[in-house]
PDB file of C-alpha atoms in Angstrom:
ATOM      1  CA  MET A   1     -24.167  -4.772   6.257  1.00 90.00           C
ATOM      2  CA  PRO A   2     -27.166  -6.069   7.551  1.00 87.00           C
ATOM      3  CA  ASN A   3     -30.293  -3.734   7.740  1.00 89.00           C
ATOM      4  CA  GLY A   4     -28.937  -3.076   3.771  1.00 91.00           C
ATOM      5  CA  THR A   5     -27.296  -0.181   4.085  1.00 92.00           C
ATOM      6  CA  VAL A   6     -23.706   0.018   1.778  1.00 94.00           C
ATOM      7  CA  ALA A   7     -20.691   0.205   4.608  1.00 94.00           C
ATOM      8  CA  LEU A   8     -17.544   2.136   2.465  1.00 94.00           C
ATOM      9  CA  GLU A   9     -13.887   3.174   4.168  1.00 94.00           C
ATOM     10  CA  ILE A  10     -11.174   4.645   2.809  1.00 94.00           C
ATOM     11  CA  GLY A  11      -7.843   4.719   4.793  1.00 89.00           C
ATOM     12  CA  ASP A  12      -4.073   4.733   4.928  1.00 88.00           C
ATOM     13  CA  SER A  13      -0.835   3.694   7.598  1.00 85.00           C
ATOM     14  CA  GLN A  14       1.643   5.410   8.481  1.00 78.00           C
ATOM     15  CA  GLY A  15       4.799   4.322   6.717  1.00 75.00           C
ATOM     16  CA  HIS A  16       5.235   2.302   3.133  1.00 74.00           C
ATOM     17  CA  ASP A  17       6.999  -0.840   3.573  1.00 74.00           C
ATOM     18  CA  VAL A  18       5.057  -4.122   4.706  1.00 82.00           C
ATOM     19  CA  ASP A  19       4.924  -3.647   8.452  1.00 80.00           C
ATOM     20  CA  ALA A  20       2.611  -0.684   6.896  1.00 78.00           C
ATOM     21  CA  ALA A  21       0.986  -3.125   4.823  1.00 81.00           C
ATOM     22  CA  ALA A  22      -0.262  -5.576   7.497  1.00 82.00           C
ATOM     23  CA  PHE A  23      -0.934  -3.154   9.852  1.00 78.00           C
ATOM     24  CA  MET A  24      -3.373  -1.489   7.178  1.00 83.00           C
ATOM     25  CA  GLY A  25      -4.715  -5.361   6.417  1.00 84.00           C
ATOM     26  CA  GLN A  26      -5.076  -5.633  10.250  1.00 87.00           C
ATOM     27  CA  VAL A  27      -6.952  -2.113  10.568  1.00 89.00           C
ATOM     28  CA  ARG A  28      -9.437  -4.101   7.795  1.00 90.00           C
ATOM     29  CA  THR A  29      -9.802  -7.226   8.489  1.00 90.00           C
ATOM     30  CA  SER A  30     -11.117  -5.479  12.473  1.00 92.00           C
ATOM     31  CA  ILE A  31     -13.475  -2.743  10.017  1.00 93.00           C
ATOM     32  CA  ARG A  32     -15.105  -6.025   8.378  1.00 93.00           C
ATOM     33  CA  ALA A  33     -15.335  -8.230  11.859  1.00 94.00           C
ATOM     34  CA  ILE A  34     -17.134  -5.796  13.940  1.00 95.00           C
ATOM     35  CA  ALA A  35     -19.495  -3.299  10.740  1.00 94.00           C
ATOM     36  CA  PRO A  36     -21.808  -6.072  10.536  1.00 93.00           C
ATOM     37  CA  HIS A  37     -22.407  -5.922  14.480  1.00 92.00           C
ATOM     38  CA  GLU A  38     -22.574  -2.379  14.582  1.00 91.00           C
ATOM     39  CA  PRO A  39     -25.406   0.442  13.269  1.00 88.00           C
ATOM     40  CA  GLU A  40     -23.111   3.753  13.553  1.00 94.00           C
ATOM     41  CA  PRO A  41     -19.841   3.964  11.671  1.00 96.00           C
ATOM     42  CA  GLY A  42     -18.452   6.168  14.853  1.00 96.00           C
ATOM     43  CA  THR A  43     -19.381   2.147  17.005  1.00 96.00           C
ATOM     44  CA  VAL A  44     -16.724   1.103  14.690  1.00 96.00           C
ATOM     45  CA  LEU A  45     -14.167   3.204  14.651  1.00 96.00           C
ATOM     46  CA  THR A  46     -14.030   3.587  18.146  1.00 96.00           C
ATOM     47  CA  ARG A  47     -14.356  -0.096  18.777  1.00 95.00           C
ATOM     48  CA  THR A  48     -11.762  -0.781  15.800  1.00 93.00           C
ATOM     49  CA  ASN A  49      -9.103   1.752  18.080  1.00 94.00           C
ATOM     50  CA  GLU A  50      -9.929  -0.065  21.240  1.00 94.00           C
ATOM     51  CA  LEU A  51      -9.122  -3.485  19.251  1.00 92.00           C
ATOM     52  CA  LEU A  52      -5.647  -2.344  17.535  1.00 89.00           C
ATOM     53  CA  ILE A  53      -4.752  -0.655  21.007  1.00 90.00           C
ATOM     54  CA  THR A  54      -4.473  -4.309  22.501  1.00 90.00           C
ATOM     55  CA  MET A  55      -2.871  -5.459  19.838  1.00 85.00           C
ATOM     56  CA  ASN A  56       0.331  -2.691  20.910  1.00 80.00           C
ATOM     57  CA  ALA A  57       1.239  -2.172  16.899  1.00 73.00           C
ATOM     58  CA  VAL A  58       3.633   0.752  16.682  1.00 74.00           C
ATOM     59  CA  ARG A  59       1.961   2.328  13.365  1.00 81.00           C
ATOM     60  CA  PHE A  60      -1.106   4.611  13.210  1.00 88.00           C
ATOM     61  CA  ALA A  61      -3.532   4.413  10.654  1.00 91.00           C
ATOM     62  CA  GLY A  62      -6.320   7.366   9.144  1.00 92.00           C
ATOM     63  CA  CYS A  63     -10.139   6.070   7.984  1.00 94.00           C
ATOM     64  CA  THR A  64     -13.381   7.413   7.483  1.00 95.00           C
ATOM     65  CA  MET A  65     -16.103   5.189   7.404  1.00 96.00           C
ATOM     66  CA  LEU A  66     -19.418   5.879   5.534  1.00 96.00           C
ATOM     67  CA  TYR A  67     -22.804   4.253   5.879  1.00 96.00           C
ATOM     68  CA  VAL A  68     -24.865   5.179   2.823  1.00 95.00           C
ATOM     69  CA  ASP A  69     -28.674   3.535   2.442  1.00 94.00           C
ATOM     70  CA  PRO A  70     -29.322   3.897  -1.153  1.00 91.00           C
ATOM     71  CA  ARG A  71     -33.246   3.061   0.051  1.00 91.00           C
ATOM     72  CA  ASP A  72     -33.610   7.858   1.635  1.00 92.00           C
ATOM     73  CA  ARG A  73     -29.738   8.506   0.417  1.00 92.00           C
ATOM     74  CA  GLN A  74     -28.989   9.362   4.134  1.00 95.00           C
ATOM     75  CA  VAL A  75     -25.186   9.326   4.819  1.00 96.00           C
ATOM     76  CA  THR A  76     -23.944   9.138   8.422  1.00 96.00           C
ATOM     77  CA  GLY A  77     -20.177   9.456   8.489  1.00 96.00           C
ATOM     78  CA  ALA A  78     -17.027   9.726  10.527  1.00 97.00           C
ATOM     79  CA  SER A  79     -13.225  10.372  10.204  1.00 96.00           C
ATOM     80  CA  ALA A  80     -10.153   8.753  12.092  1.00 95.00           C
ATOM     81  CA  GLY A  81      -8.071  11.416  11.293  1.00 93.00           C
ATOM     82  CA  HIS A  82      -8.507  11.467   7.709  1.00 94.00           C
ATOM     83  CA  VAL A  83      -8.521  13.504   4.452  1.00 94.00           C
ATOM     84  CA  PRO A  84     -11.987  15.135   4.490  1.00 96.00           C
ATOM     85  CA  LEU A  85     -14.233  14.394   1.920  1.00 96.00           C
ATOM     86  CA  LEU A  86     -15.364  16.031  -1.554  1.00 97.00           C
ATOM     87  CA  PHE A  87     -18.608  17.094  -2.495  1.00 96.00           C
ATOM     88  CA  ALA A  88     -19.146  16.899  -6.320  1.00 96.00           C
ATOM     89  CA  ARG A  89     -21.920  18.537  -7.857  1.00 95.00           C
ATOM     90  CA  GLU A  90     -23.466  18.239 -11.848  1.00 94.00           C
ATOM     91  CA  ASP A  91     -23.442  21.882 -11.486  1.00 96.00           C
ATOM     92  CA  GLY A  92     -19.490  21.540 -11.552  1.00 96.00           C
ATOM     93  CA  SER A  93     -18.978  22.912  -8.165  1.00 96.00           C
ATOM     94  CA  SER A  94     -17.609  21.798  -5.087  1.00 97.00           C
ATOM     95  CA  ASP A  95     -17.216  21.612  -1.406  1.00 96.00           C
ATOM     96  CA  ILE A  96     -14.625  20.371   1.335  1.00 96.00           C
ATOM     97  CA  ARG A  97     -16.102  17.827   3.919  1.00 94.00           C
ATOM     98  CA  GLU A  98     -14.561  17.827   7.217  1.00 93.00           C
ATOM     99  CA  LEU A  99     -16.635  14.562   8.816  1.00 94.00           C
ATOM    100  CA  LEU A 100     -16.747  14.710  12.554  1.00 89.00           C
ATOM    101  CA  GLY A 101     -14.669  11.912  14.361  1.00 90.00           C
ATOM    102  CA  GLY A 102     -11.621  12.134  16.366  1.00 93.00           C
ATOM    103  CA  PRO A 103      -7.890  10.989  16.240  1.00 95.00           C
ATOM    104  CA  VAL A 104      -5.995   8.243  13.817  1.00 93.00           C
ATOM    105  CA  LEU A 105      -6.141   4.736  15.093  1.00 92.00           C
ATOM    106  CA  GLU A 106      -4.254   3.515  17.254  1.00 88.00           C
ATOM    107  CA  VAL A 107      -3.118   6.398  19.414  1.00 87.00           C
ATOM    108  CA  LEU A 108      -5.437   7.253  22.240  1.00 89.00           C
ATOM    109  CA  THR A 109      -7.426   4.455  24.502  1.00 90.00           C
ATOM    110  CA  GLY A 110     -10.969   5.881  25.053  1.00 91.00           C
ATOM    111  CA  THR A 111     -11.768   7.558  22.393  1.00 93.00           C
ATOM    112  CA  ASP A 112     -15.206   7.850  21.055  1.00 94.00           C
ATOM    113  CA  TYR A 113     -15.260   8.594  17.351  1.00 96.00           C
ATOM    114  CA  LEU A 114     -18.231  10.862  16.572  1.00 96.00           C
ATOM    115  CA  GLU A 115     -20.526  11.063  13.421  1.00 95.00           C
ATOM    116  CA  GLU A 116     -22.785  12.885  11.377  1.00 96.00           C
ATOM    117  CA  THR A 117     -25.590  12.450   8.842  1.00 96.00           C
ATOM    118  CA  PHE A 118     -26.257  14.035   5.990  1.00 95.00           C
ATOM    119  CA  THR A 119     -28.446  13.633   2.067  1.00 94.00           C
ATOM    120  CA  LEU A 120     -26.618  12.629  -0.572  1.00 93.00           C
ATOM    121  CA  GLU A 121     -28.302  15.065  -3.795  1.00 91.00           C
ATOM    122  CA  ARG A 122     -28.949  13.787  -6.444  1.00 91.00           C
ATOM    123  CA  GLY A 123     -26.797  13.857  -9.121  1.00 90.00           C
ATOM    124  CA  ALA A 124     -23.651  14.487  -6.819  1.00 95.00           C
ATOM    125  CA  ALA A 125     -20.915  12.896  -6.124  1.00 96.00           C
ATOM    126  CA  LEU A 126     -18.906  12.680  -2.480  1.00 96.00           C
ATOM    127  CA  VAL A 127     -15.625  11.969  -3.622  1.00 97.00           C
ATOM    128  CA  MET A 128     -12.867   9.802  -0.619  1.00 96.00           C
ATOM    129  CA  VAL A 129      -9.201  10.325  -1.331  1.00 95.00           C
ATOM    130  CA  THR A 130      -5.929   9.580   0.597  1.00 90.00           C
ATOM    131  CA  ASP A 131      -3.410  11.779   1.463  1.00 88.00           C
ATOM    132  CA  GLY A 132      -1.430  11.427  -1.210  1.00 85.00           C
ATOM    133  CA  VAL A 133      -4.443  12.300  -3.607  1.00 89.00           C
ATOM    134  CA  VAL A 134      -4.080  15.414  -2.437  1.00 89.00           C
ATOM    135  CA  GLU A 135      -0.418  16.354  -1.338  1.00 85.00           C
ATOM    136  CA  GLY A 136       2.855  16.468  -1.658  1.00 80.00           C
ATOM    137  CA  PRO A 137       6.152  18.052  -3.082  1.00 79.00           C
ATOM    138  CA  GLY A 138       4.844  21.719  -3.925  1.00 79.00           C
ATOM    139  CA  LEU A 139       0.848  20.238  -3.525  1.00 82.00           C
ATOM    140  CA  THR A 140      -0.209  21.576  -0.024  1.00 88.00           C
ATOM    141  CA  LEU A 141      -3.333  19.368   1.519  1.00 89.00           C
ATOM    142  CA  GLU A 142      -5.097  22.581   1.198  1.00 93.00           C
ATOM    143  CA  ALA A 143      -4.784  22.838  -2.663  1.00 93.00           C
ATOM    144  CA  GLY A 144      -4.616  18.873  -3.584  1.00 92.00           C
ATOM    145  CA  LEU A 145      -8.377  18.988  -1.838  1.00 94.00           C
ATOM    146  CA  GLU A 146      -8.922  22.228  -3.817  1.00 96.00           C
ATOM    147  CA  ARG A 147      -7.928  20.672  -7.358  1.00 94.00           C
ATOM    148  CA  ALA A 148      -9.882  17.320  -6.775  1.00 95.00           C
ATOM    149  CA  GLY A 149     -12.776  19.443  -5.946  1.00 96.00           C
ATOM    150  CA  THR A 150     -12.705  20.953  -8.902  1.00 96.00           C
ATOM    151  CA  LEU A 151     -11.551  18.097 -10.832  1.00 97.00           C
ATOM    152  CA  ALA A 152     -14.776  15.858  -9.248  1.00 97.00           C
ATOM    153  CA  GLY A 153     -16.985  18.065 -10.628  1.00 97.00           C
ATOM    154  CA  GLU A 154     -15.914  19.125 -13.893  1.00 97.00           C
ATOM    155  CA  ALA A 155     -16.340  15.533 -14.473  1.00 97.00           C
ATOM    156  CA  LEU A 156     -19.616  14.713 -12.924  1.00 95.00           C
ATOM    157  CA  HIS A 157     -20.736  18.455 -14.962  1.00 96.00           C
ATOM    158  CA  ASP A 158     -19.080  16.412 -18.022  1.00 96.00           C
ATOM    159  CA  GLY A 159     -20.909  13.358 -17.041  1.00 94.00           C
ATOM    160  CA  LEU A 160     -18.787  11.235 -16.722  1.00 95.00           C
ATOM    161  CA  ASN A 161     -19.587   7.970 -14.431  1.00 95.00           C
ATOM    162  CA  ALA A 162     -17.680   7.361 -11.077  1.00 95.00           C
ATOM    163  CA  GLU A 163     -14.644   5.290 -12.783  1.00 96.00           C
ATOM    164  CA  ALA A 164     -13.927   8.088 -15.106  1.00 96.00           C
ATOM    165  CA  ILE A 165     -14.285  10.635 -11.981  1.00 96.00           C
ATOM    166  CA  ALA A 166     -12.267   8.965  -9.968  1.00 96.00           C
ATOM    167  CA  ASP A 167      -9.574   7.601 -12.807  1.00 95.00           C
ATOM    168  CA  ARG A 168      -9.514  11.852 -13.875  1.00 95.00           C
ATOM    169  CA  ILE A 169      -8.273  12.789 -10.097  1.00 94.00           C
ATOM    170  CA  LEU A 170      -5.889  10.118  -9.758  1.00 91.00           C
ATOM    171  CA  ASP A 171      -4.187  11.016 -12.962  1.00 89.00           C
ATOM    172  CA  ALA A 172      -4.220  14.438 -12.267  1.00 87.00           C
ATOM    173  CA  ALA A 173      -2.172  13.508  -8.903  1.00 83.00           C
ATOM    174  CA  VAL A 174       0.496  10.756 -11.111  1.00 77.00           C
ATOM    175  CA  ALA A 175       0.859  13.893 -13.389  1.00 68.00           C
ATOM    176  CA  VAL A 176       2.664  16.192 -10.409  1.00 65.00           C
ATOM    177  CA  ASP A 177       4.922  13.060  -9.473  1.00 63.00           C
ATOM    178  CA  GLN A 178       2.379  12.551  -5.873  1.00 63.00           C
ATOM    179  CA  LEU A 179       4.955   9.881  -3.790  1.00 63.00           C
ATOM    180  CA  ASP A 180       2.883   8.601  -1.215  1.00 69.00           C
ATOM    181  CA  ASP A 181       0.620   5.535  -2.274  1.00 78.00           C
ATOM    182  CA  VAL A 182      -2.810   6.338  -3.549  1.00 84.00           C
ATOM    183  CA  ALA A 183      -6.407   5.684  -3.515  1.00 89.00           C
ATOM    184  CA  VAL A 184      -9.458   7.344  -4.014  1.00 94.00           C
ATOM    185  CA  LEU A 185     -13.596   5.897  -3.837  1.00 95.00           C
ATOM    186  CA  VAL A 186     -16.042   7.903  -6.016  1.00 96.00           C
ATOM    187  CA  ILE A 187     -19.939   7.317  -4.135  1.00 94.00           C
ATOM    188  CA  ARG A 188     -22.328   8.575  -7.324  1.00 91.00           C
ATOM    189  CA  ARG A 189     -25.919   9.565  -6.403  1.00 83.00           C
ATOM    190  CA  THR A 190     -28.026   8.756 -10.006  1.00 78.00           C
TER     191      THR A 190
END
């Protein structure tokens, strides 16, 4: 970003067809166009939502957006009806962190997405996932989030880097025959 922060976003659109992929492309393009001009992720989601509503799309999308300041490790985040974050520590512990925000994108006009700021502790990792990683046949969202958080905490405790942490979480999702699209984004502070 122009001010030196790093913007990160993960999202998932309704559906599994070409139209769903095209809509997610519109979401990504909208966020990329708006983000450099807005200092807060909640405002980016608000403006993206407004733009998508004017396009009259028949889909909706959930997403989480984070701004990470590499200087002071402050993270400002907002969610548009997306899966909570996972917060893992080197001691092997993990927490589920549900961000403030609002509903999925392209549903309600006039929505302001709330945001919150917190510090990414030294040696910790934030894990952003799509619902396909943590939810599926025989796996509730809560159980899937707990499983992925445990895997992230164990991987961090084992000294794995961000890519290896993501691989461990994805391997577990594949092992239980997840049917949905899967994506994992790991932000690790060393």
